[in-house]
Amino acid sequence: FIGGGEVTAQGFATLDSKLRWFQATAKNVPIDRWIFGFLPADKREDSMLTWGDCNPTGTINADVHFMENHGQPARRRVMVDPSNVIFNLDPGFATIEIPCGYFELIDDSIQVHDMRLEFNDMNANVGSMTANGSVNFGATNKNASDSIALDARFLFADPVFFKVLPNTLQKRLE
């Protein structure tokens, strides 16, 4: 149990230097800074800055599968359901809630399924965004038609909402 949530795990591991077959499930696990341990070391500092600006709260559900059987290619699948997460951009004023949807990392692709974000300012809904689609990000991907479709509707966009964007993208928008 982790902070009221439940995590189960199974066999082997090692990962980068092979061996694999691993399976884990997380249910209602509170999000916290432990999540940075899953990021590449060169991405952690920027991610921690964004985390501090966004103040996420809530829980996630996740399923993790890594497999490599003798004579078969490695398979990776990570499914994350963040539908209980709230980003407190300006506590008490500006929040982003994720009421539904999930995403999957399958081998070298990310797939977004019915992800919805609700933007609230002063306790009133000021906009929403939905996302669906998939993009391959592997070294061999040459398919320019891969996309994640976004449908956004806003009454207005307070600059505080840009805090959820990666720092490099925030700088481009300034």
Short mmCIF file of C-alpha atoms in Angstrom, two decimals:
data_model
loop_
_atom_site.label_atom_id
_atom_site.label_comp_id
_atom_site.label_asym_id
_atom_site.label_seq_id
_atom_site.Cartn_x
_atom_site.Cartn_y
_atom_site.Cartn_z
CA PHE A 1 0.00 0.00 0.00
CA ILE A 2 1.21 3.49 -0.88
CA GLY A 3 -0.62 6.39 0.77
CA GLY A 4 -3.99 4.65 0.65
CA GLY A 5 -3.34 3.23 -2.82
CA GLU A 6 -2.46 -0.32 -3.75
CA VAL A 7 0.48 -1.56 -5.85
CA THR A 8 1.02 -5.14 -6.98
CA ALA A 9 4.07 -6.44 -8.84
CA GLN A 10 5.45 -9.67 -10.30
CA GLY A 11 8.66 -11.28 -11.57
CA PHE A 12 12.17 -10.67 -12.95
CA ALA A 13 13.24 -7.10 -13.95
CA THR A 14 16.72 -5.63 -14.80
CA LEU A 15 15.11 -3.87 -17.88
CA ASP A 16 17.86 -1.96 -19.82
CA SER A 17 20.34 -4.81 -19.73
CA LYS A 18 17.45 -7.17 -20.60
CA LEU A 19 15.98 -10.09 -18.57
CA ARG A 20 12.57 -8.29 -18.31
CA TRP A 21 9.10 -9.95 -17.79
CA PHE A 22 7.62 -7.66 -15.26
CA GLN A 23 4.05 -6.75 -14.49
CA ALA A 24 2.74 -4.14 -12.05
CA THR A 25 -0.59 -2.54 -11.25
CA ALA A 26 -1.28 0.63 -9.29
CA LYS A 27 -4.72 1.61 -8.06
CA ASN A 28 -5.55 4.96 -6.44
CA VAL A 29 -1.87 5.75 -5.81
CA PRO A 30 -1.35 9.37 -4.73
CA ILE A 31 0.85 11.29 -7.15
CA ASP A 32 3.91 12.73 -5.51
CA ARG A 33 7.57 13.39 -6.26
CA TRP A 34 8.31 9.62 -6.42
CA ILE A 35 7.21 9.86 -10.05
CA PHE A 36 10.49 11.60 -11.01
CA GLY A 37 12.33 8.31 -10.46
CA PHE A 38 10.70 7.03 -13.67
CA LEU A 39 12.02 9.90 -15.80
CA PRO A 40 15.40 9.99 -17.57
CA ALA A 41 17.94 11.86 -15.42
CA ASP A 42 18.34 14.68 -17.99
CA LYS A 43 14.57 15.45 -17.86
CA ARG A 44 14.09 15.54 -14.08
CA GLU A 45 15.14 19.15 -13.35
CA ASP A 46 12.75 20.73 -15.88
CA SER A 47 10.00 18.36 -14.76
CA MET A 48 10.48 19.33 -11.11
CA LEU A 49 10.18 23.02 -12.01
CA THR A 50 6.94 22.36 -13.89
CA TRP A 51 5.69 20.23 -10.95
CA GLY A 52 6.28 23.14 -8.56
CA ASP A 53 4.32 25.51 -10.79
CA CYS A 54 1.39 23.10 -11.27
CA ASN A 55 0.97 21.61 -7.76
CA PRO A 56 -0.71 18.38 -8.92
CA THR A 57 -2.87 16.47 -6.46
CA GLY A 58 -4.94 13.32 -6.74
CA THR A 59 -4.38 9.68 -7.58
CA ILE A 60 -3.49 7.60 -10.61
CA ASN A 61 -4.17 4.10 -11.79
CA ALA A 62 -1.55 2.35 -13.90
CA ASP A 63 -0.71 -0.98 -15.52
CA VAL A 64 2.88 -1.77 -16.50
CA HIS A 65 3.93 -4.71 -18.67
CA PHE A 66 7.45 -5.48 -19.92
CA MET A 67 8.09 -8.79 -21.63
CA GLU A 68 10.94 -10.43 -23.47
CA ASN A 69 10.69 -14.12 -24.13
CA HIS A 70 13.48 -16.09 -25.74
CA GLY A 71 13.38 -15.54 -29.51
CA GLN A 72 10.66 -12.85 -29.35
CA PRO A 73 10.99 -9.06 -29.50
CA ALA A 74 10.72 -7.00 -26.33
CA ARG A 75 7.25 -5.56 -25.64
CA ARG A 76 6.55 -2.58 -23.43
CA ARG A 77 3.15 -1.28 -22.38
CA VAL A 78 2.40 1.31 -19.74
CA MET A 79 -1.19 2.50 -19.27
CA VAL A 80 -1.86 5.50 -17.02
CA ASP A 81 -5.29 6.73 -15.98
CA PRO A 82 -4.89 10.21 -14.44
CA SER A 83 -8.64 10.87 -14.21
CA ASN A 84 -8.45 11.82 -10.53
CA VAL A 85 -5.71 14.44 -10.97
CA ILE A 86 -6.11 18.18 -10.40
CA PHE A 87 -3.45 20.78 -11.22
CA ASN A 88 -3.67 23.70 -8.77
CA LEU A 89 -2.03 26.41 -10.84
CA ASP A 90 -3.15 29.23 -8.59
CA PRO A 91 -4.60 27.48 -5.52
CA GLY A 92 -8.22 28.42 -4.96
CA PHE A 93 -8.44 30.21 -8.30
CA ALA A 94 -7.08 28.42 -11.37
CA THR A 95 -7.22 24.62 -11.71
CA ILE A 96 -7.13 22.00 -14.44
CA GLU A 97 -9.04 18.79 -13.77
CA ILE A 98 -8.83 15.53 -15.73
CA PRO A 99 -12.30 13.96 -15.37
CA CYS A 100 -11.76 11.16 -17.89
CA GLY A 101 -9.38 9.51 -20.32
CA TYR A 102 -6.10 7.65 -20.24
CA PHE A 103 -2.90 7.29 -22.21
CA GLU A 104 -0.70 4.33 -23.12
CA LEU A 105 2.94 4.01 -23.97
CA ILE A 106 3.16 0.94 -26.19
CA ASP A 107 6.65 0.10 -27.40
CA ASP A 108 7.67 3.30 -29.26
CA SER A 109 4.29 5.04 -29.40
CA ILE A 110 2.03 7.12 -27.20
CA GLN A 111 -1.70 6.67 -27.54
CA VAL A 112 -4.19 9.07 -25.99
CA HIS A 113 -7.75 7.83 -25.41
CA ASP A 114 -10.61 10.28 -24.76
CA MET A 115 -8.47 12.46 -22.50
CA ARG A 116 -10.45 15.48 -21.27
CA LEU A 117 -9.11 18.48 -19.41
CA GLU A 118 -11.41 21.00 -17.71
CA PHE A 119 -10.03 24.50 -17.14
CA ASN A 120 -11.51 26.39 -14.17
CA ASP A 121 -10.86 29.96 -13.08
CA MET A 122 -12.46 31.43 -9.94
CA ASN A 123 -14.48 28.19 -9.61
CA ALA A 124 -16.11 28.65 -13.04
CA ASN A 125 -15.41 26.48 -16.06
CA VAL A 126 -13.65 28.62 -18.68
CA GLY A 127 -12.72 25.93 -21.17
CA SER A 128 -12.04 22.33 -22.02
CA MET A 129 -9.77 20.27 -24.21
CA THR A 130 -10.11 16.71 -25.45
CA ALA A 131 -7.38 14.61 -27.04
CA ASN A 132 -7.35 11.37 -29.04
CA GLY A 133 -4.80 9.74 -31.28
CA SER A 134 -1.35 8.22 -31.36
CA VAL A 135 2.19 9.17 -32.29
CA ASN A 136 5.17 6.90 -32.79
CA PHE A 137 8.33 8.37 -31.32
CA GLY A 138 10.84 5.60 -32.01
CA ALA A 139 14.04 6.17 -33.97
CA THR A 140 12.63 4.37 -37.00
CA ASN A 141 9.35 6.29 -37.16
CA LYS A 142 8.89 8.09 -40.48
CA ASN A 143 5.08 8.26 -40.53
CA ALA A 144 4.16 11.94 -40.76
CA SER A 145 0.43 11.14 -40.59
CA ASP A 146 0.57 10.10 -36.91
CA SER A 147 -1.17 12.69 -34.79
CA ILE A 148 -2.96 13.42 -31.58
CA ALA A 149 -6.07 15.46 -32.34
CA LEU A 150 -6.95 18.24 -29.91
CA ASP A 151 -10.33 19.89 -29.65
CA ALA A 152 -10.19 22.98 -27.44
CA ARG A 153 -12.95 25.37 -26.42
CA PHE A 154 -12.24 28.37 -24.23
CA LEU A 155 -14.17 31.42 -23.07
CA PHE A 156 -10.79 33.00 -22.33
CA ALA A 157 -7.35 31.70 -21.39
CA ASP A 158 -5.68 33.12 -18.31
CA PRO A 159 -1.86 33.10 -18.65
CA VAL A 160 -1.68 31.05 -15.43
CA PHE A 161 -2.74 27.99 -17.47
CA PHE A 162 0.51 28.08 -19.43
CA LYS A 163 2.27 26.78 -16.30
CA VAL A 164 1.33 23.22 -17.28
CA LEU A 165 3.37 23.45 -20.47
CA PRO A 166 7.00 22.32 -20.49
CA ASN A 167 9.36 25.23 -19.69
CA THR A 168 10.85 25.23 -23.19
CA LEU A 169 7.38 25.69 -24.74
CA GLN A 170 6.48 28.40 -22.20
CA LYS A 171 9.54 30.39 -23.31
CA ARG A 172 8.51 30.14 -26.96
CA LEU A 173 5.05 31.51 -26.13
CA GLU A 174 6.34 34.53 -24.16
#
